[in-house]
Short mmCIF file of C-alpha atoms in Angstrom, two decimals:
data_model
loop_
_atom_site.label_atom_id
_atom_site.label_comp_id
_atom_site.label_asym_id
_atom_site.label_seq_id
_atom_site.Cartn_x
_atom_site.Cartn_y
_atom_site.Cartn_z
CA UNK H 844 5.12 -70.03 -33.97
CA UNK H 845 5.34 -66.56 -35.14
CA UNK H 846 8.89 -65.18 -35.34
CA UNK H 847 10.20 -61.76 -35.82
CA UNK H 848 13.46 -60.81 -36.42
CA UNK H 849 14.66 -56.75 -35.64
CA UNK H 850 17.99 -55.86 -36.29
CA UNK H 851 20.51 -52.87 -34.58
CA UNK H 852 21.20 -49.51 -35.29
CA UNK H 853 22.01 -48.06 -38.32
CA UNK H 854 21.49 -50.96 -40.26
CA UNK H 855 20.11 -50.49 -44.22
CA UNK H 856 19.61 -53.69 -45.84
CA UNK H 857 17.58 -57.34 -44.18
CA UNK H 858 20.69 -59.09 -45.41
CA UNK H 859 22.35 -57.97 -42.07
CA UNK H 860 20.25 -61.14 -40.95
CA UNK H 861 22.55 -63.33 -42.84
CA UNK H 862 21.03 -67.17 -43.17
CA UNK H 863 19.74 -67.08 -38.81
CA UNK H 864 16.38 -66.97 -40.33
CA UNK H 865 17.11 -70.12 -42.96
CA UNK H 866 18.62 -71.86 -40.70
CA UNK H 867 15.99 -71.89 -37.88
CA UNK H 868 13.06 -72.83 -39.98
CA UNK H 869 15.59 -75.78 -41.52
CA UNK H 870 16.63 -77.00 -38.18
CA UNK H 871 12.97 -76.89 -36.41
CA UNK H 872 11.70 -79.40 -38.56
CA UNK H 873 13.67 -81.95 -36.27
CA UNK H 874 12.30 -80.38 -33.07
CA UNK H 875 9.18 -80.34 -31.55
CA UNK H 876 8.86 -76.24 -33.10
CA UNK H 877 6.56 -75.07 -36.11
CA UNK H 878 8.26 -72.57 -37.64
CA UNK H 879 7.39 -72.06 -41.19
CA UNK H 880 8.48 -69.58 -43.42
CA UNK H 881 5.25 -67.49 -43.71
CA UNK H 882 5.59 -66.99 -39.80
CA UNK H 883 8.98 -65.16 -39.70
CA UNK H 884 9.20 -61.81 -40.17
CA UNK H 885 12.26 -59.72 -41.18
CA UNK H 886 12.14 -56.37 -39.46
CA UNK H 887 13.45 -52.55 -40.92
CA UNK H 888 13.43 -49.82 -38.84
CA UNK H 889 14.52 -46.70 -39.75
CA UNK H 890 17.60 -45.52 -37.11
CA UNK H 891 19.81 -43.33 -39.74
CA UNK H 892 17.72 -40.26 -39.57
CA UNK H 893 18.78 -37.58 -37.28
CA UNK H 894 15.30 -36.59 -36.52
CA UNK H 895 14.35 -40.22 -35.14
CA UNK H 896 14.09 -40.81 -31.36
CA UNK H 897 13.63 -44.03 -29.45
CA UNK H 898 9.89 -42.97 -28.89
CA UNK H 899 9.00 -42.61 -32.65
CA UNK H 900 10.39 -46.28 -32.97
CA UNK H 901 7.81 -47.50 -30.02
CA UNK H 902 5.29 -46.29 -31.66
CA UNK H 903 6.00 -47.17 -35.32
CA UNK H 904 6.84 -50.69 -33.76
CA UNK H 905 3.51 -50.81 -32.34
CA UNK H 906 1.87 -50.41 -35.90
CA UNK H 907 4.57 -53.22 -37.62
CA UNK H 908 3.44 -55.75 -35.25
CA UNK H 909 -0.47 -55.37 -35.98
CA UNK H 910 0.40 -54.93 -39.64
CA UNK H 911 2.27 -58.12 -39.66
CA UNK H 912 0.66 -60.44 -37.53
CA UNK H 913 -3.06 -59.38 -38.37
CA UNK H 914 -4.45 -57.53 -35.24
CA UNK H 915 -6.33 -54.33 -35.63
CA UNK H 916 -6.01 -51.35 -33.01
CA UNK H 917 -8.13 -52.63 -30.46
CA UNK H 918 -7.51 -56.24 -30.59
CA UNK H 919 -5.14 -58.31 -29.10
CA UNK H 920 -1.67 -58.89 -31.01
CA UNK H 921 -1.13 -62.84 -31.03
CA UNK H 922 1.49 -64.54 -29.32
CA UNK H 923 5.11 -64.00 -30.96
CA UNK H 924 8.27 -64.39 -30.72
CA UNK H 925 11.56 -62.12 -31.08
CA UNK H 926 14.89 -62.24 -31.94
CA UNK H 927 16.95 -59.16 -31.75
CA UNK H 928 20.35 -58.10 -32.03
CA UNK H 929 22.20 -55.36 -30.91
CA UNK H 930 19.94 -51.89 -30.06
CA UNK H 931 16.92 -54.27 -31.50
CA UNK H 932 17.26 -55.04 -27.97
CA UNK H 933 16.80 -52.33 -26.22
CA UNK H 934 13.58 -51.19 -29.05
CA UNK H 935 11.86 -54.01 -28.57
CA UNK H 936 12.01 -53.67 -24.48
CA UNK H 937 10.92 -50.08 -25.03
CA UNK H 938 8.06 -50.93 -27.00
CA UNK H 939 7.06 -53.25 -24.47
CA UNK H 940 7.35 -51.40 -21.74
CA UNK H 941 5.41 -48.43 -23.41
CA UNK H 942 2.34 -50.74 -24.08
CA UNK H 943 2.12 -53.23 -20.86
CA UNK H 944 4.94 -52.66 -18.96
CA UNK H 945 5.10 -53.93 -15.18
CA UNK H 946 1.36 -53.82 -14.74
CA UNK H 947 0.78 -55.52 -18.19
CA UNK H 948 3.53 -58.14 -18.04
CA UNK H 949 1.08 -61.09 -18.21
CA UNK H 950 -1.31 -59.87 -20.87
CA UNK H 951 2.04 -59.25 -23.25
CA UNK H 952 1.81 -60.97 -26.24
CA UNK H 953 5.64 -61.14 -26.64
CA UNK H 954 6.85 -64.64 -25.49
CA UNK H 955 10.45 -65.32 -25.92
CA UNK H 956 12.90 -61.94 -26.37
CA UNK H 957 15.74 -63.50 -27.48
CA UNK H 958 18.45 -60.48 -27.33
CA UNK H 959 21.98 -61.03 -29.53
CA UNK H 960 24.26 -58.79 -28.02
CA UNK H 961 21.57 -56.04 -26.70
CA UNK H 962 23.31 -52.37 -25.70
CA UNK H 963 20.57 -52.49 -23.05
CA UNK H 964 23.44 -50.34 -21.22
CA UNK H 965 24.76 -48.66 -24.44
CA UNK H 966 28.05 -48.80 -26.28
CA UNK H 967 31.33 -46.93 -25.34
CA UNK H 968 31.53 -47.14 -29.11
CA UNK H 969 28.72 -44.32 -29.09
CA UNK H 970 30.16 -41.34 -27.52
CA UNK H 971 33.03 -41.39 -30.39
CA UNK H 972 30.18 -39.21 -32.44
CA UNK H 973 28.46 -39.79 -36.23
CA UNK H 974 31.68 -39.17 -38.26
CA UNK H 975 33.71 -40.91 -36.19
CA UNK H 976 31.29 -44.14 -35.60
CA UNK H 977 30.83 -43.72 -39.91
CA UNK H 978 34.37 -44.24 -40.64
CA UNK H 979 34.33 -47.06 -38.66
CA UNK H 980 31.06 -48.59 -39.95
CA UNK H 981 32.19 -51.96 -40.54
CA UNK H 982 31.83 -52.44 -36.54
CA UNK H 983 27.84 -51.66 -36.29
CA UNK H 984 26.81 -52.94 -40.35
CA UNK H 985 25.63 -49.33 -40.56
CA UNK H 986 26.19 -46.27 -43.07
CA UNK H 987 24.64 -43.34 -41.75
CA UNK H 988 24.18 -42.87 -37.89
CA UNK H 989 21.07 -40.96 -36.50
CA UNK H 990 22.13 -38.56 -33.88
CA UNK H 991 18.99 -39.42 -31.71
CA UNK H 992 19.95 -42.62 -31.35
CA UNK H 993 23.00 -42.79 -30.90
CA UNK H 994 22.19 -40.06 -27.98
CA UNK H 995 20.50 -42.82 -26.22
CA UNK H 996 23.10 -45.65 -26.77
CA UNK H 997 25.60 -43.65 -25.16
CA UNK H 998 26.51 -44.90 -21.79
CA UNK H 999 24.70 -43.59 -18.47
CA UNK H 1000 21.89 -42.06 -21.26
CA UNK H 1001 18.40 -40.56 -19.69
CA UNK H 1002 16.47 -42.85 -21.84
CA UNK H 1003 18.52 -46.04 -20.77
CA UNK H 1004 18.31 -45.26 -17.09
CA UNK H 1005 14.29 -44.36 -17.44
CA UNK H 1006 13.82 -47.64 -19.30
CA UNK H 1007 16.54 -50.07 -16.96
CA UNK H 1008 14.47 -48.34 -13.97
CA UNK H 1009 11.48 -49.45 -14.35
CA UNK H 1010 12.29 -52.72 -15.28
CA UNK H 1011 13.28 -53.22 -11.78
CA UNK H 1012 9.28 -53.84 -10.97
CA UNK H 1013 9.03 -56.20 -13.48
CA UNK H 1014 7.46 -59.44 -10.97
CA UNK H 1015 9.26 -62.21 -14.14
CA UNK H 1016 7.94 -64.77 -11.17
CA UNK H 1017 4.81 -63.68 -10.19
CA UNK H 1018 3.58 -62.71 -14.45
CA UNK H 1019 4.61 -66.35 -15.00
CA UNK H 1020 2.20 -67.91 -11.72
CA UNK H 1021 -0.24 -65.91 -13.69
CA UNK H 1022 -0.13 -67.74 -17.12
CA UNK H 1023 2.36 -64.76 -18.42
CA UNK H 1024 4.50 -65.72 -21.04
CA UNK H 1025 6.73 -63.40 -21.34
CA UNK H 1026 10.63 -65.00 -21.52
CA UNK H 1027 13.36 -62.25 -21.66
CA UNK H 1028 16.94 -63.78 -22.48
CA UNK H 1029 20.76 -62.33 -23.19
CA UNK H 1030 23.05 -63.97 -25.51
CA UNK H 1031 26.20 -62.21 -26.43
CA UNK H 1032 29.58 -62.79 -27.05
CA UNK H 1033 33.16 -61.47 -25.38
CA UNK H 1034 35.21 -62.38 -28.56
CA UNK H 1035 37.06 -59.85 -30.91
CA UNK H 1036 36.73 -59.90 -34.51
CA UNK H 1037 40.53 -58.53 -35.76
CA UNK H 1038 39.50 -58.07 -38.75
CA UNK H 1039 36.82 -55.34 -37.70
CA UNK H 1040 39.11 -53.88 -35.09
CA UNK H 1041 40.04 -50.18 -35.34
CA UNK H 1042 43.21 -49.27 -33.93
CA UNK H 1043 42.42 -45.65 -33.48
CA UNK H 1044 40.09 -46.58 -31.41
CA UNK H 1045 40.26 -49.43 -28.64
CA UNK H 1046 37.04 -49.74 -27.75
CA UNK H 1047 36.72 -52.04 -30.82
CA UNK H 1048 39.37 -54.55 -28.80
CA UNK H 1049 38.27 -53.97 -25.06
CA UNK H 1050 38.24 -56.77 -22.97
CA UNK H 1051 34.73 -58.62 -21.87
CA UNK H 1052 33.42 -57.05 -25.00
CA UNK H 1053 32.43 -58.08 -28.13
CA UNK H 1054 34.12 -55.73 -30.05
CA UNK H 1055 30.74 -52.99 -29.69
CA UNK H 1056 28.72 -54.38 -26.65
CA UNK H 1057 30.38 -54.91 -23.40
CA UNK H 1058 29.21 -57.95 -21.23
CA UNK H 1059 28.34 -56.03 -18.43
CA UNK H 1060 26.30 -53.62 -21.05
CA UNK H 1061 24.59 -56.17 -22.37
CA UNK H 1062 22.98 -58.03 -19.14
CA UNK H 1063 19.73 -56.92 -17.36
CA UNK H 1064 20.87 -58.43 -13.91
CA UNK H 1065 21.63 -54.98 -13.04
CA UNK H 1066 21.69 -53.36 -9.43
CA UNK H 1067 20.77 -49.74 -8.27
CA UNK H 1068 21.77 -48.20 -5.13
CA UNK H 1069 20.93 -44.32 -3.94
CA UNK H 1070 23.33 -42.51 -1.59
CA UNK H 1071 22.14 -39.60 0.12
CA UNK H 1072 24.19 -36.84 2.12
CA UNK H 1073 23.79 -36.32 5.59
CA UNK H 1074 24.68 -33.38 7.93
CA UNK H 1075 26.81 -35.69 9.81
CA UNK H 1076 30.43 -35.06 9.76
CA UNK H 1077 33.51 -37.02 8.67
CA UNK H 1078 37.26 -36.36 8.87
CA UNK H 1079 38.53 -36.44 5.09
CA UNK H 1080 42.58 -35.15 5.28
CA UNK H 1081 42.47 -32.19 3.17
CA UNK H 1082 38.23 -31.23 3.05
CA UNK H 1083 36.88 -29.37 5.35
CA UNK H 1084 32.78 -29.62 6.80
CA UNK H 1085 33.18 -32.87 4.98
CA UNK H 1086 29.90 -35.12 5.53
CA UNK H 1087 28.88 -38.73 5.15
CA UNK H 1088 26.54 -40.08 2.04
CA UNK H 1089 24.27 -42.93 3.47
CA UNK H 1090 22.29 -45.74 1.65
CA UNK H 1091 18.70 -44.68 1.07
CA UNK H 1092 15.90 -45.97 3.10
CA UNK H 1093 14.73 -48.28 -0.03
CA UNK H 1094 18.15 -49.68 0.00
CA UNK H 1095 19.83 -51.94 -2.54
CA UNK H 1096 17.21 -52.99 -5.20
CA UNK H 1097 18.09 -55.42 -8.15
CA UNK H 1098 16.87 -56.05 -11.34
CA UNK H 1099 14.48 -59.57 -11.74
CA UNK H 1100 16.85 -62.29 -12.35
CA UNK H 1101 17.03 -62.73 -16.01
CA UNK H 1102 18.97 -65.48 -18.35
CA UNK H 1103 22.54 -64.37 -19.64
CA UNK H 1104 24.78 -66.73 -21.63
CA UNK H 1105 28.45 -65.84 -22.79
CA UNK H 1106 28.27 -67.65 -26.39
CA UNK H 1107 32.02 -68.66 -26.98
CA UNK H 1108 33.81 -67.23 -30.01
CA UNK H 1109 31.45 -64.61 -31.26
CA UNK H 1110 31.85 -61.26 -31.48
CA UNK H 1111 29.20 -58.37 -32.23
CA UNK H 1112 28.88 -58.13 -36.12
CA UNK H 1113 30.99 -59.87 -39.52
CA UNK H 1114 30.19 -62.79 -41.17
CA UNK H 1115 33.47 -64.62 -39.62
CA UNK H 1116 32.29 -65.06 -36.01
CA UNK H 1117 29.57 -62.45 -35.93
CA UNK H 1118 26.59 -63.60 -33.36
CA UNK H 1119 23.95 -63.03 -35.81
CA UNK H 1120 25.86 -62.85 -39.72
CA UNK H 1121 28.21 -65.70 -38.99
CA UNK H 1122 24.87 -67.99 -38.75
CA UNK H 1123 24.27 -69.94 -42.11
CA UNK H 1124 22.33 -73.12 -42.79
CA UNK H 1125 24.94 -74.99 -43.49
CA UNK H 1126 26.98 -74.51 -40.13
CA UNK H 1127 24.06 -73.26 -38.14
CA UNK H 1128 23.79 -77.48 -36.75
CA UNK H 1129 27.44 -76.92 -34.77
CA UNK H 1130 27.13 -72.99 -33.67
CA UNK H 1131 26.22 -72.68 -29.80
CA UNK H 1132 24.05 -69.14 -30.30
CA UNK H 1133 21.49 -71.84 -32.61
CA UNK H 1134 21.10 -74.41 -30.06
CA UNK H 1135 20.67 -71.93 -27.46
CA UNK H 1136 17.85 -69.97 -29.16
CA UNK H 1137 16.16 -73.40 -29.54
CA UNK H 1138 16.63 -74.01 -26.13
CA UNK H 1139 15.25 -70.34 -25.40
CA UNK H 1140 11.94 -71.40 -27.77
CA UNK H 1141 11.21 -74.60 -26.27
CA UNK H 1142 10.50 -72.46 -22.74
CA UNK H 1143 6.84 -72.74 -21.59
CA UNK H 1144 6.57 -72.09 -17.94
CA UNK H 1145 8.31 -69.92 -14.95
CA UNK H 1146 10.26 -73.45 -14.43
CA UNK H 1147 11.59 -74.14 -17.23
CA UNK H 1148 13.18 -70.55 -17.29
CA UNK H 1149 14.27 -70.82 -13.99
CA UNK H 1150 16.28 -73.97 -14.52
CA UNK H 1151 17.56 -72.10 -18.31
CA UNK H 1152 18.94 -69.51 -16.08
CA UNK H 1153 20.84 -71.76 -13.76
CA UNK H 1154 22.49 -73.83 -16.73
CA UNK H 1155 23.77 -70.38 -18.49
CA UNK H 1156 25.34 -69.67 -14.95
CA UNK H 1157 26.90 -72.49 -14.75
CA UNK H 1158 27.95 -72.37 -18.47
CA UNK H 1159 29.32 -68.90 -17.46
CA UNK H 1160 31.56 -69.70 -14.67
CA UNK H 1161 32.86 -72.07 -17.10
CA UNK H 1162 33.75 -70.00 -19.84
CA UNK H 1163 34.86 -67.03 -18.23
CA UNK H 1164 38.46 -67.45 -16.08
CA UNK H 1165 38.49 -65.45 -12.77
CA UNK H 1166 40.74 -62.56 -13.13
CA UNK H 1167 39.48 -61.19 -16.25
CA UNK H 1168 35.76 -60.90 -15.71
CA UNK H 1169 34.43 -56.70 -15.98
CA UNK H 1170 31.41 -54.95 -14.51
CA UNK H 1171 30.38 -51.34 -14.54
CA UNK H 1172 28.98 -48.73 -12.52
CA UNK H 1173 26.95 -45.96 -13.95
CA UNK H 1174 27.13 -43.13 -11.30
CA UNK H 1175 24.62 -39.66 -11.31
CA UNK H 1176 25.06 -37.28 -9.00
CA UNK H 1177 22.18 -34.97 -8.24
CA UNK H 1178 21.10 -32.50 -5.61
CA UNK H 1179 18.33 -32.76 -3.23
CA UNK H 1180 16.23 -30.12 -5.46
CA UNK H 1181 16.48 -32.75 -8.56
CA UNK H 1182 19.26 -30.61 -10.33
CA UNK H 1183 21.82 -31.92 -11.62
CA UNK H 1184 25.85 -31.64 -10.21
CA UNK H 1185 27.68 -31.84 -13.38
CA UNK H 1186 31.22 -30.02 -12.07
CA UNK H 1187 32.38 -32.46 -9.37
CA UNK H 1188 35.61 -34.86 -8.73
CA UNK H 1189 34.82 -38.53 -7.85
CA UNK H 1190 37.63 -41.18 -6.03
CA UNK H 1191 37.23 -44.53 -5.26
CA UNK H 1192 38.11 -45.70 -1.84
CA UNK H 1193 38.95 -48.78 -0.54
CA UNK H 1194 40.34 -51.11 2.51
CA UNK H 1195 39.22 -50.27 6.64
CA UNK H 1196 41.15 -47.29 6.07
CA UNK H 1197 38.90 -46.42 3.05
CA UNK H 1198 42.31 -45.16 1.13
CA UNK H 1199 42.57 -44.59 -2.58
CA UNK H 1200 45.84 -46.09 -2.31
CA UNK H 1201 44.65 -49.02 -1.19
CA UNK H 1202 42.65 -49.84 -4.09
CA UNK H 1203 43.76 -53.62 -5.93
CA UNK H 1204 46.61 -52.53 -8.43
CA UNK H 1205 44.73 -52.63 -12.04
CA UNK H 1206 41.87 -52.93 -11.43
CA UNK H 1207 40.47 -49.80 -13.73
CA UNK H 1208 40.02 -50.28 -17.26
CA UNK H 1209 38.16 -47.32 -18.37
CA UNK H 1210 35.68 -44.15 -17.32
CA UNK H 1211 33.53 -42.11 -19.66
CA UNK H 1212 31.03 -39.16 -18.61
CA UNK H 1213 28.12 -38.97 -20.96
CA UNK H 1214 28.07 -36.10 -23.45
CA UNK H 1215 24.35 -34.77 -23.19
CA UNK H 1216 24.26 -35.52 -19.28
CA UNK H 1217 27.81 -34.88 -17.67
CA UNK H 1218 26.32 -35.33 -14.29
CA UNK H 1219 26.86 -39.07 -15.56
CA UNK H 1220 29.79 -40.85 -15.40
CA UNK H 1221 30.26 -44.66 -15.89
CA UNK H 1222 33.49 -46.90 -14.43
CA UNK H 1223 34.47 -49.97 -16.13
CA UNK H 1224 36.58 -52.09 -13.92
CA UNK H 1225 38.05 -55.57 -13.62
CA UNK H 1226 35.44 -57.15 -11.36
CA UNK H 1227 37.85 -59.89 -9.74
CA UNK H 1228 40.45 -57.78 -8.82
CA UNK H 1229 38.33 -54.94 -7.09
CA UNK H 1230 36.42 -57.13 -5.07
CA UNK H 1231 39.71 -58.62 -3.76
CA UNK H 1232 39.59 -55.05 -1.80
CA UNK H 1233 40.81 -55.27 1.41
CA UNK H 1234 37.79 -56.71 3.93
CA UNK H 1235 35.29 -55.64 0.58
CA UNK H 1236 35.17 -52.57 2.50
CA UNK H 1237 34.82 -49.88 -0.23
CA UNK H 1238 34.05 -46.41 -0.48
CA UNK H 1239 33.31 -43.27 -2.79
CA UNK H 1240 34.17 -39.72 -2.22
CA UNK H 1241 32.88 -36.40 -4.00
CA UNK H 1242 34.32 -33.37 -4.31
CA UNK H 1243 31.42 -31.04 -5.93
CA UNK H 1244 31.41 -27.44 -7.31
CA UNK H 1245 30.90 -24.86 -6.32
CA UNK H 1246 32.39 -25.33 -3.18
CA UNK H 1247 31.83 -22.02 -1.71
CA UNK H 1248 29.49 -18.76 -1.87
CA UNK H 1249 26.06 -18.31 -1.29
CA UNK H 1250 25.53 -21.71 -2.42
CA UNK H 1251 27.29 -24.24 -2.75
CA UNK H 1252 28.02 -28.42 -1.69
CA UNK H 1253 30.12 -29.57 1.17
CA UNK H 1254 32.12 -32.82 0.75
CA UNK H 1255 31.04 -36.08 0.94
CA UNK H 1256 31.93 -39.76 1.83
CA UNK H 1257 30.35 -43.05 1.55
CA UNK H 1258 32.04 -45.78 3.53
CA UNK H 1259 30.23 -49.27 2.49
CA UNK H 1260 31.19 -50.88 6.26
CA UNK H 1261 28.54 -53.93 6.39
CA UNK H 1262 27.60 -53.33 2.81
CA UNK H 1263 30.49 -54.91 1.36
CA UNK H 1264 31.75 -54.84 -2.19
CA UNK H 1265 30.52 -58.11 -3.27
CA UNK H 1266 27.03 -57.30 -2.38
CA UNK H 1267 26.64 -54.26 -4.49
CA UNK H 1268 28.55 -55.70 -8.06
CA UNK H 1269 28.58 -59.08 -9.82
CA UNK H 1270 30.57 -59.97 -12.77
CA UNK H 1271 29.18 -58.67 -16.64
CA UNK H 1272 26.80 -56.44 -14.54
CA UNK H 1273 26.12 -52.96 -14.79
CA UNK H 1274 25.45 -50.89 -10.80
CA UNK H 1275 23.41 -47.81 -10.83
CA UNK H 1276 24.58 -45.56 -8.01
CA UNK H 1277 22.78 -42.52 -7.52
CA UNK H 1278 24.43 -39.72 -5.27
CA UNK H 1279 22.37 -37.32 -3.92
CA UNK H 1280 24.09 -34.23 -2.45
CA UNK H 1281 22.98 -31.14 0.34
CA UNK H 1282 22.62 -28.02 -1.46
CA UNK H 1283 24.17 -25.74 1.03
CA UNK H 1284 22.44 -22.35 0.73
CA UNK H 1285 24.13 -19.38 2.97
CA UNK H 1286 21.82 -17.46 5.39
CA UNK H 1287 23.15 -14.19 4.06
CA UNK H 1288 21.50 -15.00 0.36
CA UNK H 1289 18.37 -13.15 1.00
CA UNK H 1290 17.80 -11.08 4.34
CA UNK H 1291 15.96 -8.13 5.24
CA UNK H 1292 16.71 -4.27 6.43
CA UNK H 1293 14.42 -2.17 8.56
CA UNK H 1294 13.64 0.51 6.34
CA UNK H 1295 14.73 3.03 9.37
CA UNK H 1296 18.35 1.88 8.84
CA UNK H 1297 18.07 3.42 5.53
CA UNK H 1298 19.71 1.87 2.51
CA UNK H 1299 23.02 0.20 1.56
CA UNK H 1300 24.55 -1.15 -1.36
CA UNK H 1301 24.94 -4.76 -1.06
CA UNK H 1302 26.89 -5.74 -4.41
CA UNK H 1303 30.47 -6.80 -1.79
CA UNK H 1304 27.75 -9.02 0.66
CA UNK H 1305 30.23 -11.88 1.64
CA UNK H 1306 28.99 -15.24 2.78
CA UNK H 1307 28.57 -16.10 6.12
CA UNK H 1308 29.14 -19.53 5.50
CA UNK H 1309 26.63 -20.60 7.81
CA UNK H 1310 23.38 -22.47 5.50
CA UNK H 1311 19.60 -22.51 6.02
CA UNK H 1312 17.69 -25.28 7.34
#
């Protein structure tokens, strides 16, 4: 068995690896595994450089992996396997995708993606910006940050949303009918390291995180929903020509179910409880992450990762007490030319009366809008308490700019009626909502004179406020 090992961001040194790799070639001589140490494979990847991007690292990744395991451009790369840990994650799925992708899944030569802690949704750690993210370097292992990276770890990123999209037509089921082999699991933990924990800055202690990751940020069971806006009315109390957002014709799509295991008492990085550093040979026998990613390597059919999944559920509900459990929603809003709405106000509704006020008490834990695309804005909220929403009715409202002129966007309101709450989130997942709003153009924005009227100065035209079609 070939194994590769590719560590996180901003990371300078292959000790970050602490004794994982040790341990697993010590430990697989009791199992029915060959894992020798001329067939693992420490990875370095350059992410401190402000001039790398995400794509340089497919590509570079793409030349490793034929260096390494002996296959020329041209040939076929031979089966492997991958452990990763933090944005290793998200690399390795990028590289993937970039070279087979959905249409490719069962000729990939990548069998089991074993992801530590992935920020296959990003970090809220991120948006705090390279100085800030460098004086607190103890959290991510790292010395340096590159910008370009850290771009696309921050939440509700373009490249995170381009690569999470298209996983959504990865057919796991049908590639493995086919003889694919390709086995993507989650492990991360929800436990905070005190000793790493910054107290400027409390995204290092937020709950359902790791201390970097958050659960929900971490698991590719995700769910994306488009809402569109119609031209049919709805009273809002204070908004005027206010109109209703409905679900898009292709409706509610979700991710292919993938395995994701809470691994008790391990946070994201330190050698105390870290998921990855804490690992060493001699306690590596009695740590839960270990006997997983054996458990992980001894898949070798769509059945056997179908019944993996179903024991880290059930391991899950077991773990995690109801009341505290998180999810996220990433929401975009967007015109129906493709542009962008970055000025706009957005309330959560809730109960038949689709009220703000009647919104569970504490159930919001956090909201960030992303930096580079402020049309962007993700929620993190206590899962158990918002679905305990009146009737799960629930319900969005946006209040865009500008709001008047020549052009502008009218109000809008999504009211989830049948689709209730519990259909559109899950616990430690991440819900891509996409709103797409009417741009209202006024008739008066271009119009014609007979030249016989002669001319007229135009600069004080005033809106009609009647649009085009």
């Amino acid at each position: 068995m070939k194994l590769l090992f590719v560590h996180g961001w901003s990371v300078t040194h292959t000790d970050t690896y602490g004794g994982m790799p040790e341990a697993l070639r010590r430990l697989a001589r009791g199992r029915d595994l060959e894992l020798r140490i001329a067939d693992v494979f420490l990875g370095r990847y350059v992410s401190f450089q402000d001039e790398v991007r995400m794509g340089d690292l497919e590509r570079a990744f793409e030349r490793a992996v034929r260096d390494a395991l002996g296959a020329p451009a041209g040939e076929p790369i031979p089966r492997f396997s991958c452990i990763t840990h933090s944005t290793g994650g998200p690399l390795v799925r990028s590289w993937m995708d970039r070279y087979y992708g959905a249409k490719a899944l069962v000729d990939c030569p990548l069998e089991h993606l074993i992801m530590l802690a992935p920020a296959n949704h990003g970090s809220p750690l991120a948006q705090l910006g390279k100085a800030t993210i460098g004086r607190i370097k103890a959290c991510f292992e790292g010395i340096e940050p590159g910008v370009q990276i850290l771009d696309w770890l921050e939440m509700g990123s373009a490249g995170q949303r381009e690569l999470n999209e298209r996983f959504l037509d990865y057919d796991l089921v049908k590639s493995h009918a086919a003889g694919g082999r390709h086995f993507p699991v989650v492990l991360t933990g929800e436990t905070i390291d005190r000793s790493l924990y910054d107290f400027v800055n409390s995204y290092t202690g937020e709950t359902g995180s790791d201390g970097v990751v958050r659960t929900a940020g971490a698991n590719l069971d995700m769910h994306w929903l488009t809402l569109e806006q119609t031209d049919e009315p709805v009273k809002v109390r204070g908004c005027r020509d206010a109109t209703t957002l409905v679900v898009a014709k292709r409706g509610l799509r979700r991710a292919p179910p993938t395995p994701f295991r809470i691994i008790p008492d391990a946070s994201h990085s330190g050698a105390k409880i870290g998921i990855l550093k804490s690992v060493k040979p001699e306690n590596a026998a009695e740590k839960d992450v270990v006997t997983q990613i054996f458990d992980v390597l001894a898949i070798r059919d769509g059945d056997g990762y179908e019944a993996y999944r179903k024991s880290c559920d059930a391991a899950n509900a077991v773990l995690q007490k109801p009341g505290e459990r998180s999810f996220q929603i990433v929401f975009r809003v967007l015109d129906d030319q493709g542009a962008p709405v970055a000025d706009f106000d957005l309330i959560l509704l809730g109960g038949p009366a689709y009220d703000p006020n009647a919104l569970p008490k504490g159930f919001f834990r956090d909201r960030q809008r992303n930096r580079n695309s402020p049309n962007t804005i993700v929620y993190y909220l206590n899962h158990d308490r918002f679905t305990s929403v009146v009737e799960g009715r629930f319900g969005l409202r946006v209040l865009a700019r500008p709001d008047c002129g020549f052009a502008w966007y009218a109000p809008a309101e999504f009211r989830s009626d049948a689709l209730t709450i519990d259909k559109v989130v899950d616990p430690n997942v991440t819900t891509y909502i996409d709103i797409v709003l009417k741009r209202r153009v006024d008739r008066e924005a271009v119009r014609f004179d007979p030249e016989s009227g002669g001319r007229r100065k135009f600069s004080k035209e005033k809106p009609s406020g009647a649009s085009v079609p």
